[in-house]
Every structure is written in structure tokens, then in C-alpha cells.
Amino acid sequence: MPHLLNNFDRTLANWADANGLPGYRCRQVRKWLFEKRASDWQEMSDLPKALREKLAAELPIWSSTIAKHTTADDGTEKLLLTLAGGGQVECVLLRDGRDRREAGRRTFCVSSQVGCGMGCVFCASGLDGVERNLTAGEILEQFLLLQRLLRPDERLSHIVMMGMGEPLANVENVLTALGEASREDGLGVSARRITISTVGLPPAIRRLAELDCRYRLAISLHAPNDELRTEIVPTNKKVGVHAILDAADDYYAQSRRRLTFEYVLLAGLNDQPHHAKQLARLVGDRHALVNVIPYNPVAGLPYETPSAAAQQAFRKVLTDAGVPIRFRHRKGDKINAACGQLRRNAAKVVSLETN
Ligand code: SAH
């Protein structure tokens, strides 16, 4: 059976053709799913009951099931999904703003692969390698499931491809899903509020530029030179910092979207003032934003979060050099909101139970 969300318009139009259904019914269904956050066919009250029953029997909407739903005090909610196609992934709803009851920033952070093949040494998602790419439908499904967690007065405002996996290793499916997200009659999130975070794969970055994508690009740099970066991000060995920066510059020239460089601060490894100085020299004249993420500890890994003093010292060097910098607040710590952690914990529980 085709997964409706994989190729939404075509799958629905084919079904409509085969069943003699007028085109406006497809538009009604689109509205129910994307705007009215419907959870099943039965809810679509302006479709005839018999039609809803036939659709429910022949065209399932959802392919994954929610294995776990956790909520943190700061309003962060996280879903662990079991996919029909095999494996588990995570996706997160982040609520920003001083009073999280106010209308504010509502960000969805979703996964692009089961596991990850990039092998960044500090990250939970890549510890067991990559199992497979998600389909476009499986990525879109994460958006729709997260949207159902919003209260009626809340609206999705931002999307970040910062969950499990390397989005640019699955670029076509990611772009298909983001196409639905940015469509006016899709999720209606404008491209400038959508960020693709990547370890830095130059051919795929150039593809984004060629396609004239207007998404924001965030490059996970994590080190200011090749030697250290290869230690922290092993795929760097084949690519190199300068090739990535060149591709990122090309993307900037095409998209005019300010680049972001992400930098996970790991105590004693990449958090010293001389690292900050080298980083400032590397990205300083690129009009980019440096997004510093104090390491979020992963059970079993030997890395540590730098002290507040070390974080301040790092920040000061960059600020003094005039580099725009933002420290990412840690959200949802208690619910293991850092990538891949919830899945690992669930896997541990399962293996304990089956042992
Ligand atoms: N593969 C993409 C998306 C990964 S997740 C990429 O590399 O950008 C998004 C960001 O979270 C990346 O910068 C990643 O390095 C970072 N990250 C992963 N695990 C982390 C952890 N335990 N603590 C802090 N940041 C982490």
C-alpha cells in the first residue's frame, strides 16, 4: 500500500481518479491534514461518512507509531517513533519565549535518517552507524505528528533539520519533505525559517545552491582547523574545512541567507581561547553567526561540558573579535533532547528486557 505522505498529491489524486472523486475533495483532505491537524480520516467531517470509511480502509495516513512521548518542564516535547519501514527516530517540539504560554517561537526538530553515518565522536546518533535514509513521507510525518502536539492557539514557526542523521546524505527526500513544509497550503513555514544543519558535504551544498533553495544552512564545524576537526568529526578527513567553507560561501552567494556555524564546546578539546581566536580568523569575515552549543553529555562517552568560566572565556574572544555569536540554550535536558539519546535509552531498555 502506498504511504500517502510520501507523495501526497499524486497518491491522493490517483486514488481520487480510481474512485471517481472530484478534485476539491483532495484539497479538503490537504486542509484537514496540514492546517486542521487531523489525526485520522474520521475527523474529516465535511467528507461523506462512507468516503471516510473507504479512505480509512484503503489509504492509511500514518506509517509510524509513537513509542514514547516525553514532556519537559520547559515545554519541550519529544516523540520517539517506531517506523513501519524499520528502526526508530526522534523528533522534538521546542517552545521559546519567556512565557511559553504566549504565542512565540515553536520549532520542530526532526530526523532525516535512522542512525547516522558521519561518526562525530561526541554524538549519540552515530554510535551505531546509519541504518537507512528516511523516506520523504517519514520526514513529513514527523512534522504532522509534532503539529498535533501544539495547542490550538500555537503555530509552528520554525523547522530545523537537527535530529538524527545527516540531512545532506538524504538530500532529495529532505527537500521533498521541506517542500511540503514551506508550501502555503502545506505547513506554511517560510524557507527563511527552515534550517538545514549539516556536517558539511560540499556536493550536496552545491546542489542546494543550484536548486536555488532559500533554506538557512548551518554547518557543524566544531573545530577551527583540519587536524582537530578530523579528530572530532572523522568524515572531515576526506573533505577538509576549506572545501566546506568554499561550498558554504557559494551557497551564501546564491541564497543571500546568513550562514551559521555550529560549534559544540567539548571541555579541554576545542574550548580553549586559542581555538576561539582561530575560529574568529576562519569565519570572521563571512558575516556568519557562530552558534555555540555546550556539550550535552551522552551516557558512556568520555566528553564533558566546559565550565561556565571556560564558556565565558570562549565567548569573550569571539565577541571581542566582532564575530556574532549565540549560545544555544539547552532545552529538554531531562528528557534527553540531545540527538539520539532517547532512542539509545529505549534500545537499552529493550535489550535489558529481552536478555
Ligand atoms: N548531521 C547534522 C545534524 C546533526 S544534529 C549535522 O552534523 O549538523 C545538530 C547539531 O547537534 C550538530 O551540530 C551536532 O553536532 C550537534 N550535537 C550532536 N550531539 C550533541 C551533543 N551531545 N551535545 C551538543 N550538541 C550535539
mmCIF file of C-alpha atoms and ligand atoms in Angstrom:
data_model
loop_
_atom_site.group_PDB
_atom_site.id
_atom_site.type_symbol
_atom_site.label_atom_id
_atom_site.label_comp_id
_atom_site.label_asym_id
_atom_site.label_seq_id
_atom_site.Cartn_x
_atom_site.Cartn_y
_atom_site.Cartn_z
ATOM 1 C CA MET A 1 0.000 0.000 0.000
ATOM 2 C CA PRO A 2 1.467 3.428 -0.866
ATOM 3 C CA HIS A 3 2.326 5.715 2.037
ATOM 4 C CA LEU A 4 0.040 8.694 1.458
ATOM 5 C CA LEU A 5 2.552 11.182 2.861
ATOM 6 C CA ASN A 6 5.354 10.034 0.597
ATOM 7 C CA ASN A 7 3.948 11.671 -2.468
ATOM 8 C CA PHE A 8 0.861 13.293 -1.095
ATOM 9 C CA ASP A 9 -0.728 14.996 -4.113
ATOM 10 C CA ARG A 10 -0.064 12.187 -6.580
ATOM 11 C CA THR A 11 -1.118 9.359 -4.254
ATOM 12 C CA LEU A 12 -4.332 11.123 -3.330
ATOM 13 C CA ALA A 13 -5.067 12.212 -6.906
ATOM 14 C CA ASN A 14 -4.558 8.632 -8.149
ATOM 15 C CA TRP A 15 -6.918 7.312 -5.518
ATOM 16 C CA ALA A 16 -9.444 10.039 -6.346
ATOM 17 C CA ASP A 17 -9.247 9.149 -10.067
ATOM 18 C CA ALA A 18 -9.680 5.464 -9.423
ATOM 19 C CA ASN A 19 -12.700 6.173 -7.219
ATOM 20 C CA GLY A 20 -14.353 8.885 -9.316
ATOM 21 C CA LEU A 21 -13.802 11.560 -6.714
ATOM 22 C CA PRO A 22 -13.840 15.277 -7.669
ATOM 23 C CA GLY A 23 -10.622 17.303 -7.236
ATOM 24 C CA TYR A 24 -11.981 19.515 -4.479
ATOM 25 C CA ARG A 25 -12.067 16.500 -2.161
ATOM 26 C CA CYS A 26 -8.275 16.302 -2.396
ATOM 27 C CA ARG A 27 -7.999 19.941 -1.372
ATOM 28 C CA GLN A 28 -10.296 19.261 1.567
ATOM 29 C CA VAL A 29 -8.110 16.382 2.721
ATOM 30 C CA ARG A 30 -4.954 18.521 2.380
ATOM 31 C CA LYS A 31 -6.555 21.195 4.541
ATOM 32 C CA TRP A 32 -7.559 18.691 7.200
ATOM 33 C CA LEU A 33 -4.108 17.169 7.478
ATOM 34 C CA PHE A 34 -1.845 20.190 7.120
ATOM 35 C CA GLU A 35 -3.929 23.010 8.570
ATOM 36 C CA LYS A 36 -6.509 21.442 10.831
ATOM 37 C CA ARG A 37 -4.064 18.887 12.270
ATOM 38 C CA ALA A 38 -6.425 15.943 11.816
ATOM 39 C CA SER A 39 -5.334 12.685 13.365
ATOM 40 C CA ASP A 40 -7.480 10.331 11.282
ATOM 41 C CA TRP A 41 -9.955 10.145 8.395
ATOM 42 C CA GLN A 42 -12.926 10.013 10.754
ATOM 43 C CA GLU A 43 -12.270 13.590 11.886
ATOM 44 C CA MET A 44 -12.689 14.988 8.369
ATOM 45 C CA SER A 45 -16.300 15.872 8.986
ATOM 46 C CA ASP A 46 -17.037 17.520 5.639
ATOM 47 C CA LEU A 47 -16.286 14.278 3.768
ATOM 48 C CA PRO A 48 -19.215 11.826 3.456
ATOM 49 C CA LYS A 49 -19.050 9.093 6.065
ATOM 50 C CA ALA A 50 -18.866 6.293 3.513
ATOM 51 C CA LEU A 51 -15.952 8.013 1.794
ATOM 52 C CA ARG A 52 -14.102 8.423 5.088
ATOM 53 C CA GLU A 53 -14.555 4.722 5.787
ATOM 54 C CA LYS A 54 -13.298 3.729 2.347
ATOM 55 C CA LEU A 55 -10.279 6.006 2.679
ATOM 56 C CA ALA A 56 -9.531 4.644 6.158
ATOM 57 C CA ALA A 57 -9.604 1.105 4.791
ATOM 58 C CA GLU A 58 -7.544 1.782 1.675
ATOM 59 C CA LEU A 59 -5.224 4.692 2.310
ATOM 60 C CA PRO A 60 -3.625 4.784 5.753
ATOM 61 C CA ILE A 61 -2.365 8.234 6.764
ATOM 62 C CA TRP A 62 0.279 7.241 9.300
ATOM 63 C CA SER A 63 3.083 4.757 8.863
ATOM 64 C CA SER A 64 4.838 5.187 12.207
ATOM 65 C CA THR A 65 3.685 4.698 15.767
ATOM 66 C CA ILE A 66 4.553 6.772 18.815
ATOM 67 C CA ALA A 67 6.685 4.552 21.052
ATOM 68 C CA LYS A 68 7.246 7.248 23.642
ATOM 69 C CA HIS A 69 6.112 10.822 24.309
ATOM 70 C CA THR A 70 8.000 12.859 26.899
ATOM 71 C CA THR A 71 7.462 16.419 28.123
ATOM 72 C CA ALA A 72 9.995 18.575 29.976
ATOM 73 C CA ASP A 73 9.270 21.408 32.427
ATOM 74 C CA ASP A 74 10.493 23.962 29.900
ATOM 75 C CA GLY A 75 7.744 22.957 27.452
ATOM 76 C CA THR A 76 9.946 20.807 25.220
ATOM 77 C CA GLU A 77 8.175 17.685 23.977
ATOM 78 C CA LYS A 78 9.829 14.746 22.328
ATOM 79 C CA LEU A 79 8.463 11.812 20.361
ATOM 80 C CA LEU A 80 10.217 8.519 19.810
ATOM 81 C CA LEU A 81 8.719 6.950 16.691
ATOM 82 C CA THR A 82 8.812 3.353 15.574
ATOM 83 C CA LEU A 83 8.825 3.309 11.780
ATOM 84 C CA ALA A 84 6.904 0.809 9.694
ATOM 85 C CA GLY A 85 9.918 0.604 7.409
ATOM 86 C CA GLY A 86 12.116 -0.403 10.351
ATOM 87 C CA GLY A 87 14.034 1.425 13.085
ATOM 88 C CA GLN A 88 13.276 4.264 15.458
ATOM 89 C CA VAL A 89 13.813 8.020 15.193
ATOM 90 C CA GLU A 90 13.185 11.020 17.388
ATOM 91 C CA CYS A 91 11.650 14.407 16.809
ATOM 92 C CA VAL A 92 11.251 17.361 19.142
ATOM 93 C CA LEU A 93 8.944 20.349 19.655
ATOM 94 C CA LEU A 94 10.749 23.323 21.217
ATOM 95 C CA ARG A 95 8.863 26.213 22.788
ATOM 96 C CA ASP A 96 10.679 29.531 23.115
ATOM 97 C CA GLY A 97 9.741 32.827 24.662
ATOM 98 C CA ARG A 98 9.781 33.926 28.266
ATOM 99 C CA ASP A 99 6.299 32.774 28.949
ATOM 100 C CA ARG A 100 5.840 29.626 26.962
ATOM 101 C CA ARG A 101 2.079 30.063 27.079
ATOM 102 C CA GLU A 102 2.421 33.180 24.946
ATOM 103 C CA ALA A 103 2.453 32.906 21.225
ATOM 104 C CA GLY A 104 6.151 32.557 20.497
ATOM 105 C CA ARG A 105 8.645 30.565 18.549
ATOM 106 C CA ARG A 106 7.579 26.978 18.020
ATOM 107 C CA THR A 107 10.330 24.940 16.439
ATOM 108 C CA PHE A 108 10.200 21.384 15.135
ATOM 109 C CA CYS A 109 13.467 19.475 15.118
ATOM 110 C CA VAL A 110 13.247 16.307 13.023
ATOM 111 C CA SER A 111 15.371 13.366 11.907
ATOM 112 C CA SER A 112 16.493 12.524 8.373
ATOM 113 C CA GLN A 113 17.988 9.051 8.817
ATOM 114 C CA VAL A 114 17.802 6.061 11.147
ATOM 115 C CA GLY A 115 21.155 6.457 12.891
ATOM 116 C CA CYS A 116 23.918 8.452 11.246
ATOM 117 C CA GLY A 117 26.974 7.574 9.202
ATOM 118 C CA MET A 118 29.089 10.629 9.979
ATOM 119 C CA GLY A 119 30.566 9.287 13.222
ATOM 120 C CA CYS A 120 31.081 12.577 15.113
ATOM 121 C CA VAL A 121 32.783 11.266 18.249
ATOM 122 C CA PHE A 122 30.601 13.065 20.796
ATOM 123 C CA CYS A 123 27.168 12.373 19.250
ATOM 124 C CA ALA A 124 24.720 9.673 20.332
ATOM 125 C CA SER A 125 23.050 9.298 16.923
ATOM 126 C CA GLY A 126 26.086 7.955 15.120
ATOM 127 C CA LEU A 127 27.280 5.439 17.692
ATOM 128 C CA ASP A 128 25.838 2.507 15.770
ATOM 129 C CA GLY A 129 26.273 3.904 12.256
ATOM 130 C CA VAL A 130 23.494 4.570 9.767
ATOM 131 C CA GLU A 131 20.717 2.061 9.095
ATOM 132 C CA ARG A 132 18.911 3.827 6.280
ATOM 133 C CA ASN A 133 17.576 7.069 4.867
ATOM 134 C CA LEU A 134 14.087 8.125 5.864
ATOM 135 C CA THR A 135 11.571 8.471 3.059
ATOM 136 C CA ALA A 136 10.119 11.900 2.340
ATOM 137 C CA GLY A 137 6.863 10.643 3.883
ATOM 138 C CA GLU A 138 8.594 9.579 7.084
ATOM 139 C CA ILE A 139 10.122 13.054 7.431
ATOM 140 C CA LEU A 140 6.829 14.802 6.667
ATOM 141 C CA GLU A 141 5.064 12.521 9.145
ATOM 142 C CA GLN A 142 7.297 13.857 11.941
ATOM 143 C CA PHE A 143 6.126 17.418 11.160
ATOM 144 C CA LEU A 144 2.473 16.385 11.184
ATOM 145 C CA LEU A 145 2.742 14.381 14.402
ATOM 146 C CA LEU A 146 4.533 17.248 16.166
ATOM 147 C CA GLN A 147 1.941 19.689 14.889
ATOM 148 C CA ARG A 148 -0.728 17.670 16.675
ATOM 149 C CA LEU A 149 1.063 18.426 19.979
ATOM 150 C CA LEU A 150 0.512 22.174 19.550
ATOM 151 C CA ARG A 151 -2.382 23.786 21.360
ATOM 152 C CA PRO A 152 -4.979 25.443 19.119
ATOM 153 C CA ASP A 153 -3.507 28.885 19.886
ATOM 154 C CA GLU A 154 0.020 27.806 18.953
ATOM 155 C CA ARG A 155 1.520 27.841 15.464
ATOM 156 C CA LEU A 156 4.560 26.125 14.052
ATOM 157 C CA SER A 157 7.066 28.887 13.231
ATOM 158 C CA HIS A 158 10.473 27.266 12.589
ATOM 159 C CA ILE A 159 11.894 23.961 11.383
ATOM 160 C CA VAL A 160 15.414 22.666 11.998
ATOM 161 C CA MET A 161 16.849 19.540 10.392
ATOM 162 C CA MET A 162 18.883 18.815 13.519
ATOM 163 C CA GLY A 163 17.533 15.491 14.675
ATOM 164 C CA MET A 164 19.096 12.170 13.965
ATOM 165 C CA GLY A 165 21.049 11.683 10.749
ATOM 166 C CA GLU A 166 22.859 13.770 8.155
ATOM 167 C CA PRO A 167 20.213 15.590 6.094
ATOM 168 C CA LEU A 168 22.512 16.200 3.135
ATOM 169 C CA ALA A 169 23.235 12.469 2.891
ATOM 170 C CA ASN A 170 19.499 12.150 2.139
ATOM 171 C CA VAL A 171 19.084 15.423 0.332
ATOM 172 C CA GLU A 172 16.328 14.567 -2.171
ATOM 173 C CA ASN A 173 13.912 13.198 0.432
ATOM 174 C CA VAL A 174 14.693 16.048 2.814
ATOM 175 C CA LEU A 175 13.949 18.577 0.064
ATOM 176 C CA THR A 176 10.666 16.876 -0.835
ATOM 177 C CA ALA A 177 9.511 16.991 2.792
ATOM 178 C CA LEU A 178 10.659 20.596 3.237
ATOM 179 C CA GLY A 179 8.827 21.481 0.034
ATOM 180 C CA GLU A 180 5.580 20.395 1.719
ATOM 181 C CA ALA A 181 6.547 22.270 4.877
ATOM 182 C CA SER A 182 7.127 25.533 3.041
ATOM 183 C CA ARG A 183 4.087 25.367 0.755
ATOM 184 C CA GLU A 184 1.400 27.882 1.512
ATOM 185 C CA ASP A 185 -1.204 25.097 1.531
ATOM 186 C CA GLY A 186 1.262 22.798 3.308
ATOM 187 C CA LEU A 187 2.654 23.776 6.704
ATOM 188 C CA GLY A 188 3.193 27.367 5.578
ATOM 189 C CA VAL A 189 6.653 27.850 7.135
ATOM 190 C CA SER A 190 8.659 30.254 5.003
ATOM 191 C CA ALA A 191 12.028 28.982 3.769
ATOM 192 C CA ARG A 192 13.953 31.539 5.791
ATOM 193 C CA ARG A 193 12.620 29.917 8.937
ATOM 194 C CA ILE A 194 13.833 26.483 7.926
ATOM 195 C CA THR A 195 17.409 25.445 8.745
ATOM 196 C CA ILE A 196 19.315 22.507 7.325
ATOM 197 C CA SER A 197 22.153 21.531 9.642
ATOM 198 C CA THR A 198 24.968 19.583 8.029
ATOM 199 C CA VAL A 199 28.335 18.094 8.845
ATOM 200 C CA GLY A 200 29.376 19.706 5.541
ATOM 201 C CA LEU A 201 29.067 17.736 2.308
ATOM 202 C CA PRO A 202 30.199 20.116 -0.476
ATOM 203 C CA PRO A 203 28.489 18.435 -3.477
ATOM 204 C CA ALA A 204 25.128 18.440 -1.682
ATOM 205 C CA ILE A 205 25.616 22.044 -0.529
ATOM 206 C CA ARG A 206 26.265 22.998 -4.165
ATOM 207 C CA ARG A 207 23.115 21.130 -5.161
ATOM 208 C CA LEU A 208 21.113 23.290 -2.736
ATOM 209 C CA ALA A 209 22.634 26.366 -4.355
ATOM 210 C CA GLU A 210 21.845 25.107 -7.874
ATOM 211 C CA LEU A 211 18.243 24.406 -6.943
ATOM 212 C CA ASP A 212 18.071 27.975 -5.634
ATOM 213 C CA CYS A 213 16.865 26.790 -2.251
ATOM 214 C CA ARG A 214 16.235 29.545 0.211
ATOM 215 C CA TYR A 215 16.691 27.498 3.363
ATOM 216 C CA ARG A 216 19.172 28.567 6.002
ATOM 217 C CA LEU A 217 22.302 26.492 6.150
ATOM 218 C CA ALA A 218 24.069 25.601 9.408
ATOM 219 C CA ILE A 219 27.471 23.968 9.169
ATOM 220 C CA SER A 220 28.622 21.815 12.087
ATOM 221 C CA LEU A 221 32.209 22.984 12.270
ATOM 222 C CA HIS A 222 33.214 22.109 15.854
ATOM 223 C CA ALA A 223 36.903 22.866 15.270
ATOM 224 C CA PRO A 224 38.891 25.687 13.660
ATOM 225 C CA ASN A 225 41.479 23.546 11.837
ATOM 226 C CA ASP A 226 41.636 20.268 9.922
ATOM 227 C CA GLU A 227 43.709 18.356 12.429
ATOM 228 C CA LEU A 228 41.346 18.921 15.334
ATOM 229 C CA ARG A 229 38.230 18.685 13.180
ATOM 230 C CA THR A 230 39.239 15.291 11.830
ATOM 231 C CA GLU A 231 39.653 14.112 15.419
ATOM 232 C CA ILE A 232 36.143 15.258 16.359
ATOM 233 C CA VAL A 233 34.374 14.815 13.006
ATOM 234 C CA PRO A 234 36.077 11.864 11.272
ATOM 235 C CA THR A 235 34.438 12.488 7.864
ATOM 236 C CA ASN A 236 36.478 15.677 7.730
ATOM 237 C CA LYS A 237 39.499 13.622 6.678
ATOM 238 C CA LYS A 238 38.001 13.138 3.192
ATOM 239 C CA VAL A 239 36.648 16.660 2.831
ATOM 240 C CA GLY A 240 38.554 19.305 4.733
ATOM 241 C CA VAL A 241 37.451 22.563 6.295
ATOM 242 C CA HIS A 242 38.307 24.751 3.303
ATOM 243 C CA ALA A 243 36.300 22.749 0.783
ATOM 244 C CA ILE A 244 33.307 23.049 3.105
ATOM 245 C CA LEU A 245 33.762 26.783 3.588
ATOM 246 C CA ASP A 246 34.066 27.272 -0.185
ATOM 247 C CA ALA A 247 30.801 25.413 -0.782
ATOM 248 C CA ALA A 248 29.131 27.357 2.053
ATOM 249 C CA ASP A 249 30.331 30.645 0.515
ATOM 250 C CA ASP A 250 28.817 29.621 -2.812
ATOM 251 C CA TYR A 251 25.544 28.845 -1.075
ATOM 252 C CA TYR A 252 25.627 32.244 0.612
ATOM 253 C CA ALA A 253 26.328 33.982 -2.697
ATOM 254 C CA GLN A 254 23.321 32.258 -4.242
ATOM 255 C CA SER A 255 20.833 32.334 -1.377
ATOM 256 C CA ARG A 256 21.937 35.504 0.491
ATOM 257 C CA ARG A 257 20.991 33.701 3.670
ATOM 258 C CA ARG A 258 23.401 34.359 6.509
ATOM 259 C CA LEU A 259 25.372 31.206 7.303
ATOM 260 C CA THR A 260 25.500 29.647 10.729
ATOM 261 C CA PHE A 261 28.485 27.728 12.046
ATOM 262 C CA GLU A 262 27.711 25.343 14.871
ATOM 263 C CA TYR A 263 30.401 24.658 17.410
ATOM 264 C CA VAL A 264 29.875 22.062 20.140
ATOM 265 C CA LEU A 265 32.074 23.001 23.094
ATOM 266 C CA LEU A 266 33.890 19.979 24.494
ATOM 267 C CA ALA A 267 35.890 20.541 27.694
ATOM 268 C CA GLY A 268 39.638 20.547 27.118
ATOM 269 C CA LEU A 269 39.307 19.539 23.476
ATOM 270 C CA ASN A 270 38.128 22.535 21.431
ATOM 271 C CA ASP A 271 37.169 25.119 24.074
ATOM 272 C CA GLN A 272 40.433 26.969 24.680
ATOM 273 C CA PRO A 273 40.905 30.682 23.914
ATOM 274 C CA HIS A 274 43.358 29.861 21.121
ATOM 275 C CA HIS A 275 40.639 27.761 19.454
ATOM 276 C CA ALA A 276 38.277 30.727 19.679
ATOM 277 C CA LYS A 277 40.912 33.013 18.131
ATOM 278 C CA GLN A 278 41.493 30.622 15.247
ATOM 279 C CA LEU A 279 37.743 30.256 14.776
ATOM 280 C CA ALA A 280 37.337 34.033 14.657
ATOM 281 C CA ARG A 281 40.006 34.248 11.935
ATOM 282 C CA LEU A 282 38.359 31.446 9.968
ATOM 283 C CA VAL A 283 34.777 32.703 9.929
ATOM 284 C CA GLY A 284 35.216 36.351 10.951
ATOM 285 C CA ASP A 285 34.771 37.974 7.539
ATOM 286 C CA ARG A 286 31.966 35.692 6.414
ATOM 287 C CA HIS A 287 29.113 37.632 8.052
ATOM 288 C CA ALA A 288 28.167 34.349 9.673
ATOM 289 C CA LEU A 289 26.651 33.569 13.025
ATOM 290 C CA VAL A 290 28.547 31.237 15.333
ATOM 291 C CA ASN A 291 26.174 29.036 17.286
ATOM 292 C CA VAL A 292 27.985 27.614 20.292
ATOM 293 C CA ILE A 293 26.440 24.525 21.872
ATOM 294 C CA PRO A 294 27.862 23.490 25.243
ATOM 295 C CA TYR A 295 28.186 19.720 25.053
ATOM 296 C CA ASN A 296 25.148 17.795 26.195
ATOM 297 C CA PRO A 297 26.590 14.688 27.921
ATOM 298 C CA VAL A 298 25.883 11.306 26.350
ATOM 299 C CA ALA A 299 25.982 8.273 28.660
ATOM 300 C CA GLY A 300 29.045 6.158 28.008
ATOM 301 C CA LEU A 301 31.028 8.834 26.161
ATOM 302 C CA PRO A 302 34.100 10.395 27.794
ATOM 303 C CA TYR A 303 33.426 14.049 26.851
ATOM 304 C CA GLU A 304 32.488 16.799 29.293
ATOM 305 C CA THR A 305 30.700 20.132 29.232
ATOM 306 C CA PRO A 306 33.120 23.038 29.764
ATOM 307 C CA SER A 307 32.786 25.048 32.990
ATOM 308 C CA ALA A 308 30.818 28.298 32.922
ATOM 309 C CA ALA A 309 34.135 30.179 33.149
ATOM 310 C CA ALA A 310 35.559 28.377 30.112
ATOM 311 C CA GLN A 311 32.357 29.079 28.171
ATOM 312 C CA GLN A 312 32.552 32.773 29.092
ATOM 313 C CA ALA A 313 36.208 32.980 28.052
ATOM 314 C CA PHE A 314 35.392 31.377 24.692
ATOM 315 C CA ARG A 315 32.522 33.765 24.153
ATOM 316 C CA LYS A 316 34.625 36.805 25.045
ATOM 317 C CA VAL A 317 37.324 36.057 22.472
ATOM 318 C CA LEU A 318 34.737 35.821 19.695
ATOM 319 C CA THR A 319 32.765 38.838 20.855
ATOM 320 C CA ASP A 320 35.933 40.936 21.132
ATOM 321 C CA ALA A 321 36.795 39.905 17.568
ATOM 322 C CA GLY A 322 33.374 41.163 16.448
ATOM 323 C CA VAL A 323 32.020 37.730 15.499
ATOM 324 C CA PRO A 324 28.251 37.405 16.026
ATOM 325 C CA ILE A 325 27.811 34.564 18.474
ATOM 326 C CA ARG A 326 24.893 32.869 20.153
ATOM 327 C CA PHE A 327 24.992 30.258 22.854
ATOM 328 C CA ARG A 328 22.288 27.702 22.364
ATOM 329 C CA HIS A 329 20.235 27.210 25.473
ATOM 330 C CA ARG A 330 19.991 23.645 26.493
ATOM 331 C CA LYS A 331 16.440 22.558 26.291
ATOM 332 C CA GLY A 332 14.757 19.432 27.432
ATOM 333 C CA ASP A 333 17.834 18.086 29.266
ATOM 334 C CA LYS A 334 15.736 15.888 31.494
ATOM 335 C CA ILE A 335 14.057 14.217 28.551
ATOM 336 C CA ASN A 336 17.313 13.539 26.714
ATOM 337 C CA ALA A 337 16.550 16.040 23.989
ATOM 338 C CA ALA A 338 20.068 15.827 22.546
ATOM 339 C CA CYS A 339 20.010 13.841 19.350
ATOM 340 C CA GLY A 340 19.784 10.124 19.502
ATOM 341 C CA GLN A 341 19.711 9.835 23.252
ATOM 342 C CA LEU A 342 16.108 8.807 23.704
ATOM 343 C CA ARG A 343 16.429 6.140 21.043
ATOM 344 C CA ARG A 344 19.524 4.740 22.755
ATOM 345 C CA ASN A 345 17.826 4.637 26.121
ATOM 346 C CA ALA A 346 14.836 2.869 24.613
ATOM 347 C CA ALA A 347 17.124 0.384 22.882
ATOM 348 C CA LYS A 348 18.850 -0.287 26.198
ATOM 349 C CA VAL A 349 15.546 -0.947 27.932
ATOM 350 C CA VAL A 350 14.520 -3.314 25.148
ATOM 351 C CA SER A 351 17.815 -5.188 25.291
ATOM 352 C CA LEU A 352 17.561 -5.438 29.089
ATOM 353 C CA GLU A 353 14.052 -6.779 28.782
ATOM 354 C CA THR A 354 14.991 -9.348 26.177
ATOM 355 C CA ASN A 355 18.168 -10.514 27.944
HETATM 356 N N1 SAH B 1 24.161 15.739 10.870
HETATM 357 C C1 SAH B 1 23.774 17.116 11.044
HETATM 358 C C2 SAH B 1 22.629 17.260 12.035
HETATM 359 C C3 SAH B 1 23.077 16.820 13.388
HETATM 360 S S1 SAH B 1 22.325 17.352 14.858
HETATM 361 C C4 SAH B 1 24.957 17.939 11.474
HETATM 362 O O1 SAH B 1 26.025 17.380 11.681
HETATM 363 O O2 SAH B 1 24.840 19.158 11.570
HETATM 364 C C5 SAH B 1 22.516 19.072 15.003
HETATM 365 C C6 SAH B 1 23.671 19.580 15.861
HETATM 366 O O3 SAH B 1 23.701 18.998 17.178
HETATM 367 C C7 SAH B 1 25.010 19.286 15.221
HETATM 368 O O4 SAH B 1 25.789 20.455 15.219
HETATM 369 C C8 SAH B 1 25.587 18.241 16.151
HETATM 370 O O5 SAH B 1 26.978 18.209 16.083
HETATM 371 C C9 SAH B 1 25.042 18.679 17.498
HETATM 372 N N2 SAH B 1 25.101 17.648 18.551
HETATM 373 C C10 SAH B 1 25.015 16.320 18.413
HETATM 374 N N3 SAH B 1 25.163 15.697 19.602
HETATM 375 C C11 SAH B 1 25.337 16.664 20.517
HETATM 376 C C12 SAH B 1 25.555 16.650 21.932
HETATM 377 N N4 SAH B 1 25.603 15.532 22.623
HETATM 378 N N5 SAH B 1 25.726 17.846 22.558
HETATM 379 C C13 SAH B 1 25.657 19.003 21.858
HETATM 380 N N6 SAH B 1 25.458 19.076 20.530
HETATM 381 C C14 SAH B 1 25.306 17.922 19.861
#
